[in-house]
């Protein structure tokens, strides 16, 4: 703001400096021309004063007596000032530029900087009445195009849309995970037409993992019925009704329904359960014959229905992509046995591929690391006939697993020995450390090399078939794969009791599909990429993303 003030010509007394003019008659005629030019560009409409702080208040308010007067000169057809010999040949401040050029300059600034521009002087405050500036901000910052024309026809200005809707709620745009105990979820808040809408993303019906995601609106915000942003709850089957949104703290917000009777059905809880079951699973309870599966479904309905009037959301980011990644990171939907389809986030940290649950279940809740794949340990599959033998696959994977355990034990021993050596004293500790370090380096170097079964690079595409006895929810899976790696999957008892990592095989089919064979469970999970466009969801940097992953585990642990 101080820079703008200097360019505008505002002095330390906070009043615009007046230049000495040799001809008083020229001064009067030039001032009249400047006022007529401003009227033509920005129009006679006055800025409404907001009801408090924020962008609206900043744009609408400026100090008294801060009008900028500008030097003598005439505007030629090219838009530049034609100075007489009595003044400098070029404009000396921004305020001396023609209004149409000022509009073009100001429209390039981010919307968050415009309140300070309005505080500089009266002319700048009048310039900000120009719809072109706000229309451009809506388009560049929020991707609005054709919807602006419809909105303006309806009597809502681009300035009101930006100041009263888009700017105040910009902090809730992007991806969020609802706090629904172990079940989690995925919420995407977007600018959708003339609304800001929170879409809950639901996986396809089990086991159609390659079907597109389903969406259900949870809330919306708009300016349609008044000159003030209105929040509406969209939960239930009776249409939109009154709601509220509160910002709890940074990267967290809550929604509240003020009319929960809109969520109820005439037939009571039984009808609500049948409707929910049809939407969630695409089947009736009578069509689900597995008794254990029926219990899990009923448990989920009872638990999640407690959150129909108030929910808290925490921000999540999409994983950053690196050129060395095995495949593009992102969100995938995968099969999890009786729990149905769940959403995971695949990311790459160093030489590991990791899948973190965004939705979960009573055994392994949302936020936990479901798959941990060591990309330094590829596994070459045998021929198709041997692939059908579960014992042969187990022998290959368990051989790598035992090697990993030996290296972990050796590293633990080396670390313990180094600690003991350091405790013995400076001289003795140095000799011990010198004796330990070379062995440790050699062990690490050896561990980075593939084992005997992985010396040959696998072909780009090789035949793949599941071993006999391995259960798959979806029998339609790719019959060729690119690469396979050793990894571990997280299993636990009900209530996330006795969690442990069990060895398995990560199978890369293509850039949009991968699988995991859980050897101990004799089960296969197929994962397919979520291809929806998710705006405002990329992590600022890798550090923020890794911190988010750590926080996600603590939310449900």
mmCIF file of N, CA and C in Angstrom, residues 12 14 20 51 85 94 96 124 130 151 176 225 227 233 255 282 292 297 308 327 345 355 362 471 475 486 522 537:
data_model
loop_
_atom_site.group_PDB
_atom_site.id
_atom_site.type_symbol
_atom_site.label_atom_id
_atom_site.label_comp_id
_atom_site.label_asym_id
_atom_site.label_seq_id
_atom_site.Cartn_x
_atom_site.Cartn_y
_atom_site.Cartn_z
ATOM 1 N N UNK A 12 3.392 12.416 3.147
ATOM 2 C CA UNK A 12 3.364 11.957 4.529
ATOM 3 C C UNK A 12 2.141 12.476 5.267
ATOM 4 N N UNK A 14 -0.747 12.350 4.238
ATOM 5 C CA UNK A 14 -1.854 11.530 3.760
ATOM 6 C C UNK A 14 -2.811 12.344 2.910
ATOM 7 N N UNK A 20 2.580 22.694 -8.792
ATOM 8 C CA UNK A 20 2.474 24.078 -9.216
ATOM 9 C C UNK A 20 2.112 24.127 -10.684
ATOM 10 N N UNK A 51 -20.563 -4.467 6.018
ATOM 11 C CA UNK A 51 -20.990 -4.461 7.407
ATOM 12 C C UNK A 51 -19.863 -4.829 8.362
ATOM 13 N N UNK A 85 4.653 22.456 -22.605
ATOM 14 C CA UNK A 85 6.060 22.712 -22.296
ATOM 15 C C UNK A 85 6.252 23.124 -20.851
ATOM 16 N N UNK A 94 0.789 6.842 -11.028
ATOM 17 C CA UNK A 94 -0.251 5.982 -11.599
ATOM 18 C C UNK A 94 -1.567 6.727 -11.788
ATOM 19 N N UNK A 96 -2.138 9.563 -12.839
ATOM 20 C CA UNK A 96 -2.190 10.385 -14.037
ATOM 21 C C UNK A 96 -2.526 9.564 -15.284
ATOM 22 N N UNK A 124 -8.790 5.634 -7.274
ATOM 23 C CA UNK A 124 -8.622 4.177 -7.283
ATOM 24 C C UNK A 124 -9.868 3.485 -6.764
ATOM 25 N N UNK A 130 -15.594 -0.805 -11.475
ATOM 26 C CA UNK A 130 -15.688 -1.332 -12.839
ATOM 27 C C UNK A 130 -15.885 -2.845 -12.811
ATOM 28 N N UNK A 151 -25.514 -14.863 -14.495
ATOM 29 C CA UNK A 151 -25.636 -14.199 -13.212
ATOM 30 C C UNK A 151 -25.936 -12.711 -13.399
ATOM 31 N N UNK A 176 -11.509 -32.551 1.223
ATOM 32 C CA UNK A 176 -11.630 -32.643 2.671
ATOM 33 C C UNK A 176 -12.004 -34.070 3.056
ATOM 34 N N UNK A 225 -31.234 -15.653 -3.501
ATOM 35 C CA UNK A 225 -32.448 -15.153 -2.865
ATOM 36 C C UNK A 225 -32.266 -13.818 -2.154
ATOM 37 N N UNK A 227 -29.114 -10.443 -1.106
ATOM 38 C CA UNK A 227 -27.823 -9.842 -1.393
ATOM 39 C C UNK A 227 -26.752 -10.334 -0.429
ATOM 40 N N UNK A 233 -28.379 -26.767 3.628
ATOM 41 C CA UNK A 233 -28.075 -28.187 3.773
ATOM 42 C C UNK A 233 -28.822 -28.946 2.686
ATOM 43 N N UNK A 255 -19.973 -28.105 9.222
ATOM 44 C CA UNK A 255 -21.291 -27.793 8.688
ATOM 45 C C UNK A 255 -22.352 -28.195 9.708
ATOM 46 N N UNK A 282 -26.541 -50.460 -3.764
ATOM 47 C CA UNK A 282 -27.250 -50.815 -4.987
ATOM 48 C C UNK A 282 -28.034 -52.109 -4.875
ATOM 49 N N UNK A 292 -22.375 -62.070 7.881
ATOM 50 C CA UNK A 292 -21.361 -61.142 8.389
ATOM 51 C C UNK A 292 -21.424 -59.813 7.639
ATOM 52 N N UNK A 297 -22.953 -53.887 7.275
ATOM 53 C CA UNK A 297 -23.750 -52.842 6.630
ATOM 54 C C UNK A 297 -24.650 -52.150 7.635
ATOM 55 N N UNK A 308 -25.807 -36.746 10.772
ATOM 56 C CA UNK A 308 -26.598 -36.119 9.714
ATOM 57 C C UNK A 308 -26.882 -34.651 9.980
ATOM 58 N N UNK A 327 4.221 -44.617 -11.376
ATOM 59 C CA UNK A 327 3.028 -44.242 -12.117
ATOM 60 C C UNK A 327 2.517 -42.950 -11.495
ATOM 61 N N UNK A 345 -5.361 -43.214 -1.305
ATOM 62 C CA UNK A 345 -4.494 -42.223 -1.934
ATOM 63 C C UNK A 345 -3.116 -42.849 -2.139
ATOM 64 N N UNK A 355 -0.141 -46.489 -0.080
ATOM 65 C CA UNK A 355 -1.574 -46.245 -0.265
ATOM 66 C C UNK A 355 -2.194 -45.991 1.100
ATOM 67 N N UNK A 362 -14.402 -50.760 10.173
ATOM 68 C CA UNK A 362 -14.111 -51.004 11.591
ATOM 69 C C UNK A 362 -12.815 -51.766 11.835
ATOM 70 N N UNK A 471 -9.077 -65.410 -3.372
ATOM 71 C CA UNK A 471 -10.417 -64.880 -3.595
ATOM 72 C C UNK A 471 -10.333 -63.459 -4.152
ATOM 73 N N UNK A 475 -13.816 -60.613 -10.632
ATOM 74 C CA UNK A 475 -13.125 -61.602 -11.464
ATOM 75 C C UNK A 475 -12.601 -60.995 -12.762
ATOM 76 N N UNK A 486 7.543 -56.484 -4.011
ATOM 77 C CA UNK A 486 7.226 -56.927 -2.654
ATOM 78 C C UNK A 486 6.634 -55.758 -1.867
ATOM 79 N N UNK A 522 -5.216 -64.730 1.564
ATOM 80 C CA UNK A 522 -5.529 -65.350 0.272
ATOM 81 C C UNK A 522 -6.638 -64.569 -0.427
ATOM 82 N N UNK A 537 -6.822 -28.634 -5.056
ATOM 83 C CA UNK A 537 -6.539 -29.783 -4.194
ATOM 84 C C UNK A 537 -5.073 -30.200 -4.183
#
